[in-house]
PDB file of C-alpha atoms in Angstrom:
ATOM      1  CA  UNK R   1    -232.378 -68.475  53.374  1.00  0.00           C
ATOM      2  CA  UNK R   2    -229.853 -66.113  51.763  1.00  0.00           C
ATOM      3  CA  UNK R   3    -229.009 -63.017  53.025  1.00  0.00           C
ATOM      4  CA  UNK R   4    -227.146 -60.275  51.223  1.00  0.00           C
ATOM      5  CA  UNK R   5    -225.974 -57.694  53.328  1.00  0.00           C
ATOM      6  CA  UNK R   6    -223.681 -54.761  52.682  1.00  0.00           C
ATOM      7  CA  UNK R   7    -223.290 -51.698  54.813  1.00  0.00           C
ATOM      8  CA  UNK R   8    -226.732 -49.427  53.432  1.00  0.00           C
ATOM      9  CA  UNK R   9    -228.707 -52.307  52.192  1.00  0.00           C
ATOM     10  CA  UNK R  10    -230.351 -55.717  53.313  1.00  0.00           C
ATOM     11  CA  UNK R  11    -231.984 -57.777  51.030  1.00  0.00           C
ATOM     12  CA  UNK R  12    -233.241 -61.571  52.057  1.00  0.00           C
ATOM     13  CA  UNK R  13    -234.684 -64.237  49.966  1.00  0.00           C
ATOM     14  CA  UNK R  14    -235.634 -67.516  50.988  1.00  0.00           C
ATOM     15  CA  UNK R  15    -235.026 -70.739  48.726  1.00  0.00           C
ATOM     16  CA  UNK R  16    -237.774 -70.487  45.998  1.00  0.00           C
ATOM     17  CA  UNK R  17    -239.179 -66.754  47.197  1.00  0.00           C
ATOM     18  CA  UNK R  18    -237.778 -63.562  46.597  1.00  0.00           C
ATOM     19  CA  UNK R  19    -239.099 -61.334  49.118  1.00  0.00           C
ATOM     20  CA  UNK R  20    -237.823 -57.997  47.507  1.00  0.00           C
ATOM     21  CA  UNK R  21    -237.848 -56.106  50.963  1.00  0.00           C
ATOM     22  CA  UNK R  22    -235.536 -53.153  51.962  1.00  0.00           C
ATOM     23  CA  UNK R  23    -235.674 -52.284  55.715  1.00  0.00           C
ATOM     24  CA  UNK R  24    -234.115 -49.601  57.860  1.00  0.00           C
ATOM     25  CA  UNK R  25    -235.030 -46.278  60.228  1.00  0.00           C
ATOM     26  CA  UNK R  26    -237.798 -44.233  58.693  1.00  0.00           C
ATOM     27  CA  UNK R  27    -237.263 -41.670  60.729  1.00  0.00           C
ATOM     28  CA  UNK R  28    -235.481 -41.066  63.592  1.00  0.00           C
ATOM     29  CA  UNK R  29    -236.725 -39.310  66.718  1.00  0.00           C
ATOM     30  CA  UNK R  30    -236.014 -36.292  68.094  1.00  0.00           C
ATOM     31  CA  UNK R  31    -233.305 -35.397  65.334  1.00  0.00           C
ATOM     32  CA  UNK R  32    -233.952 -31.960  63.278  1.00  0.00           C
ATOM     33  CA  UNK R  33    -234.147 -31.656  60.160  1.00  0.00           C
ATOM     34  CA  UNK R  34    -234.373 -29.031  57.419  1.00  0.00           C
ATOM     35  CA  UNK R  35    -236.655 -30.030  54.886  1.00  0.00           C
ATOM     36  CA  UNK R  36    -236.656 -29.244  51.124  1.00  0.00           C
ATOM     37  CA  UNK R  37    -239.170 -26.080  51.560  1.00  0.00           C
ATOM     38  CA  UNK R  38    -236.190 -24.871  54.533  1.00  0.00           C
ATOM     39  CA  UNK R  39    -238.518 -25.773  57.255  1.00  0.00           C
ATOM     40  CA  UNK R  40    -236.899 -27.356  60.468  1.00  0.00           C
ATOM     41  CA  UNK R  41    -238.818 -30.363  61.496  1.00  0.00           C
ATOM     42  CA  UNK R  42    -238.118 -32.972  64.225  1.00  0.00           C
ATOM     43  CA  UNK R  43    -240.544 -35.964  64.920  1.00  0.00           C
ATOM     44  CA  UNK R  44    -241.834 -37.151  68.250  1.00  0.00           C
ATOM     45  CA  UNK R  45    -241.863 -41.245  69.590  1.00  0.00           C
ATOM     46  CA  UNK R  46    -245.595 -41.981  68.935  1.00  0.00           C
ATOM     47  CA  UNK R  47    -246.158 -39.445  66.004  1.00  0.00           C
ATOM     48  CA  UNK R  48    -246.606 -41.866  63.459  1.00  0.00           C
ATOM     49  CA  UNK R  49    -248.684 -44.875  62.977  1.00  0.00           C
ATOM     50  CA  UNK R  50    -247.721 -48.483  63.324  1.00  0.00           C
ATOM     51  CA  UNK R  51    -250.990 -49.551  61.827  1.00  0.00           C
ATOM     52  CA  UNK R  52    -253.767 -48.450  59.566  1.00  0.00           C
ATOM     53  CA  UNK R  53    -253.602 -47.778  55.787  1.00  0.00           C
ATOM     54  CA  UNK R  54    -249.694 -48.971  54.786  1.00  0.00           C
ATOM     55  CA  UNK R  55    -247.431 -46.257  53.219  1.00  0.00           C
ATOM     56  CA  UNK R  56    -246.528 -46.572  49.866  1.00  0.00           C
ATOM     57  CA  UNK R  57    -242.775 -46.969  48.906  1.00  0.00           C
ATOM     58  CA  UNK R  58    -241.710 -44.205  45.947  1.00  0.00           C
ATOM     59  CA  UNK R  59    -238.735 -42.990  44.576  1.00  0.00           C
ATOM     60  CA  UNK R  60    -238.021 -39.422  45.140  1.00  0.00           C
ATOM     61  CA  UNK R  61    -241.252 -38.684  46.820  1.00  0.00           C
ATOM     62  CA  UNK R  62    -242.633 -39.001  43.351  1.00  0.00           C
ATOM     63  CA  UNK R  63    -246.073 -40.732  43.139  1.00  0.00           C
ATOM     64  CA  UNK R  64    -245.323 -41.764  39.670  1.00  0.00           C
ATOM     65  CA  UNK R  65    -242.548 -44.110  40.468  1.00  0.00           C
ATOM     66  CA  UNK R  66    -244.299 -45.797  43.220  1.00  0.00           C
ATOM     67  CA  UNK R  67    -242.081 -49.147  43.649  1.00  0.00           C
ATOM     68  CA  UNK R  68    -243.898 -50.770  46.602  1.00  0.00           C
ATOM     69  CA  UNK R  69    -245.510 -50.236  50.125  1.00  0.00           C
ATOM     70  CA  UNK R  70    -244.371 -50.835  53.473  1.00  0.00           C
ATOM     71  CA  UNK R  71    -244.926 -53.956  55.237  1.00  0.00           C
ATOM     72  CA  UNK R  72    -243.888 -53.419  58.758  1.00  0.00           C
ATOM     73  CA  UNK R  73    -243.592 -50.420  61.013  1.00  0.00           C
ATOM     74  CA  UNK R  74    -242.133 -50.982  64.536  1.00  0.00           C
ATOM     75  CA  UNK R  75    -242.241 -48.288  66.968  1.00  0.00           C
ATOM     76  CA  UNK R  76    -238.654 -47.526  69.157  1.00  0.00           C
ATOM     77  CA  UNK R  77    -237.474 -45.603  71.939  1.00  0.00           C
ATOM     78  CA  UNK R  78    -234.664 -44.451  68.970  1.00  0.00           C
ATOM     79  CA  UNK R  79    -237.259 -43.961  65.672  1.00  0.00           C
ATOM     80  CA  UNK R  80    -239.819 -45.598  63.616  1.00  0.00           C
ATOM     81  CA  UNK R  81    -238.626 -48.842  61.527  1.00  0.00           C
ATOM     82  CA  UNK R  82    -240.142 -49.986  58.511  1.00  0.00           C
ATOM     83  CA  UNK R  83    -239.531 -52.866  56.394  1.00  0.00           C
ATOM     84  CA  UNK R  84    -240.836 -52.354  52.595  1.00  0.00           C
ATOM     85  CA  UNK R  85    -241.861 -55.071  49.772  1.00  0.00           C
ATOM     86  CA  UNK R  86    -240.378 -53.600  46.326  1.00  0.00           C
ATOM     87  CA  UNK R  87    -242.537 -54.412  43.826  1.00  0.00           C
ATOM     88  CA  UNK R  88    -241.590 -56.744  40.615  1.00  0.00           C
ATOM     89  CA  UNK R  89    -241.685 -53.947  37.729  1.00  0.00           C
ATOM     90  CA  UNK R  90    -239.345 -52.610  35.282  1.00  0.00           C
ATOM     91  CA  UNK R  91    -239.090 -49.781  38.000  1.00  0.00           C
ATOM     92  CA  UNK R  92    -239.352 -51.934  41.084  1.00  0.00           C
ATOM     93  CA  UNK R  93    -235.908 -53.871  39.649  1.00  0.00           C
ATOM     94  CA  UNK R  94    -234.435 -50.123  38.996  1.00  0.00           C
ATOM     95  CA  UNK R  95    -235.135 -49.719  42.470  1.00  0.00           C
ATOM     96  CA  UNK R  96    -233.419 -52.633  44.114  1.00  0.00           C
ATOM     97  CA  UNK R  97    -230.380 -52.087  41.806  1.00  0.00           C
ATOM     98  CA  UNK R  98    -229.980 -48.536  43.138  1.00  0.00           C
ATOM     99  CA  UNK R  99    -230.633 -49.586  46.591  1.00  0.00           C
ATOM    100  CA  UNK R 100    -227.721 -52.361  46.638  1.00  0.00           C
ATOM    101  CA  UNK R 101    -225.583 -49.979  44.279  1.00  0.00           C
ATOM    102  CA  UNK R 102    -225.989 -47.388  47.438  1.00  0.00           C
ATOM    103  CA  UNK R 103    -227.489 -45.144  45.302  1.00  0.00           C
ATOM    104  CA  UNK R 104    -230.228 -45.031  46.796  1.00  0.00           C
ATOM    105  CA  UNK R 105    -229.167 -45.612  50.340  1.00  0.00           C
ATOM    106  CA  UNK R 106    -231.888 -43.674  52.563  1.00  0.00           C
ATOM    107  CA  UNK R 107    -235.423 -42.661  52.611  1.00  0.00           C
ATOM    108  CA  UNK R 108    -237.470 -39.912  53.574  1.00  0.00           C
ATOM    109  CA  UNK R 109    -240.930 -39.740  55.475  1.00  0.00           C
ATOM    110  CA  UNK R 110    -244.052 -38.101  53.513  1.00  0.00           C
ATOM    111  CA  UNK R 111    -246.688 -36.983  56.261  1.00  0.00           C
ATOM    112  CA  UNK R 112    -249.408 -35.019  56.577  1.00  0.00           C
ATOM    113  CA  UNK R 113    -248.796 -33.303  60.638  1.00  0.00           C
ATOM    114  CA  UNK R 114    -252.397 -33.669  62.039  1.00  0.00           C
ATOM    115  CA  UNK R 115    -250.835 -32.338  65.588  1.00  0.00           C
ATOM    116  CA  UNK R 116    -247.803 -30.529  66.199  1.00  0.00           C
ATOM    117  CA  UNK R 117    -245.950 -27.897  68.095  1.00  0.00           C
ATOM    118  CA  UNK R 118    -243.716 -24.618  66.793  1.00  0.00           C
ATOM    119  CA  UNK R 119    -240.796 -23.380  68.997  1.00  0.00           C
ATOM    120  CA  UNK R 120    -241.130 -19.811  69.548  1.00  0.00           C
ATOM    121  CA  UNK R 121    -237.374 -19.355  69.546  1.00  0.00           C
ATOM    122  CA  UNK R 122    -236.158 -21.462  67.009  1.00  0.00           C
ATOM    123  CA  UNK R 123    -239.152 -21.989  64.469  1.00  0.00           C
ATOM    124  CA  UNK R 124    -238.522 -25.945  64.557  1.00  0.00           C
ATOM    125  CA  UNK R 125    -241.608 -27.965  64.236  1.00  0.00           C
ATOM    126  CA  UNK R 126    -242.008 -30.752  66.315  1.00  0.00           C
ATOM    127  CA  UNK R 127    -245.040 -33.226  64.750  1.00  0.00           C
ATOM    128  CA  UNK R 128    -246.495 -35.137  67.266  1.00  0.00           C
ATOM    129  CA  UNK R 129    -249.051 -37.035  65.413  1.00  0.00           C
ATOM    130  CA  UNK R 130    -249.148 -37.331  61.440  1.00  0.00           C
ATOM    131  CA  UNK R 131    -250.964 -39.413  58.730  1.00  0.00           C
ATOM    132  CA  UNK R 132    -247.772 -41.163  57.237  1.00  0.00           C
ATOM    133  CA  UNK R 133    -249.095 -41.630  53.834  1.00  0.00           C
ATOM    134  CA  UNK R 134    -245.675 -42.308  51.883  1.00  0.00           C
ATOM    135  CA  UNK R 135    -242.096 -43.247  52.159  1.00  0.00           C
ATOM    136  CA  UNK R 136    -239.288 -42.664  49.267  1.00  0.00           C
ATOM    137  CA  UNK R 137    -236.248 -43.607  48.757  1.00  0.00           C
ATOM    138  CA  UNK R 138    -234.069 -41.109  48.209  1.00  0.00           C
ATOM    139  CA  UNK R 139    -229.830 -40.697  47.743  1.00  0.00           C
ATOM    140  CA  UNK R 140    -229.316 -37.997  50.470  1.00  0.00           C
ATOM    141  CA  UNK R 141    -232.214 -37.343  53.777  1.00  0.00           C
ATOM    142  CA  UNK R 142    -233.652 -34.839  55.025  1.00  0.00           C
ATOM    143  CA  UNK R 143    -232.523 -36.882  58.615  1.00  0.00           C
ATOM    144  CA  UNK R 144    -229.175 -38.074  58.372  1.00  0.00           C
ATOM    145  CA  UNK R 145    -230.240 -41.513  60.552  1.00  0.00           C
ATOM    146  CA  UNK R 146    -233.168 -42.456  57.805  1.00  0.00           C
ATOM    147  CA  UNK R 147    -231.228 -44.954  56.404  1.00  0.00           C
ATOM    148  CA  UNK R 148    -231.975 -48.504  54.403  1.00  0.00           C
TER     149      UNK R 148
END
């Protein structure tokens, strides 16, 4: 096996394979967040899935450069880890080369809340259970530990 690994990005292949996976924190827990409408968000352990339907992996949270879906998603004390199979397209290869350029060095969840709380106080919503239906890679996060 070969393993390429700089400080954002991991990418492994095994002699004869290339597995085209990206891996990293989807989202960490307990960490707000302001999210691109200004909403402050934090995520709870257990909100999202590990199994069901698997995520699809976009760029940009745009469904029109979807580059993959996730493979694995492992529950932690810390956050929810993911490990993602890039797809082999024109767009797929774009997304690779941004990811080990560190371009493209984070992602960012896309989930529907199902449950969820709002502080009175503060305003921040705190999901505790969510359809995760997508995952994008994306240059800067909303969370600063969603990183590839």
């Amino acid at each position: 096996m070969i393993r390429f690994t700089c400080p954002s990005v991991t990418i492994e292949a095994a002699p004869g394979e290339d597995s085209r996976v990206v891996s990293g924190v989807a989202v960490p827990y307990n960490e707000v967040a302001t999210v691109s409408d200004g909403t402050q968000v934090r995520f709870a352990p257990g909100s999202l899935p590990t199994d069901g339907k698997a995520p699809k992996l976009f760029m940009y949270h745009d469904s029109a450069m979807a580059v993959g879906v996730v493979t694995d998603r492992v529950e932690t004390d810390a956050g929810m880890l993911f490990s993602a199979k890039i797809s082999r397209t024109a767009l797929g290869n774009d997304a690779l080369q941004l990811a080990l350029d560190g371009v493209l060095d984070s992602v960012s969840v896309g989930v529907d809340p199902v449950e969820y709380t709002v502080e009175a106080a503060t305003g921040v919503i705190t999901v505790t259970k969510g359809n995760w239906l997508e995952l994008s890679l994306v240059p800067i996060p909303a969370f600063a530990g969603a990183t590839i």
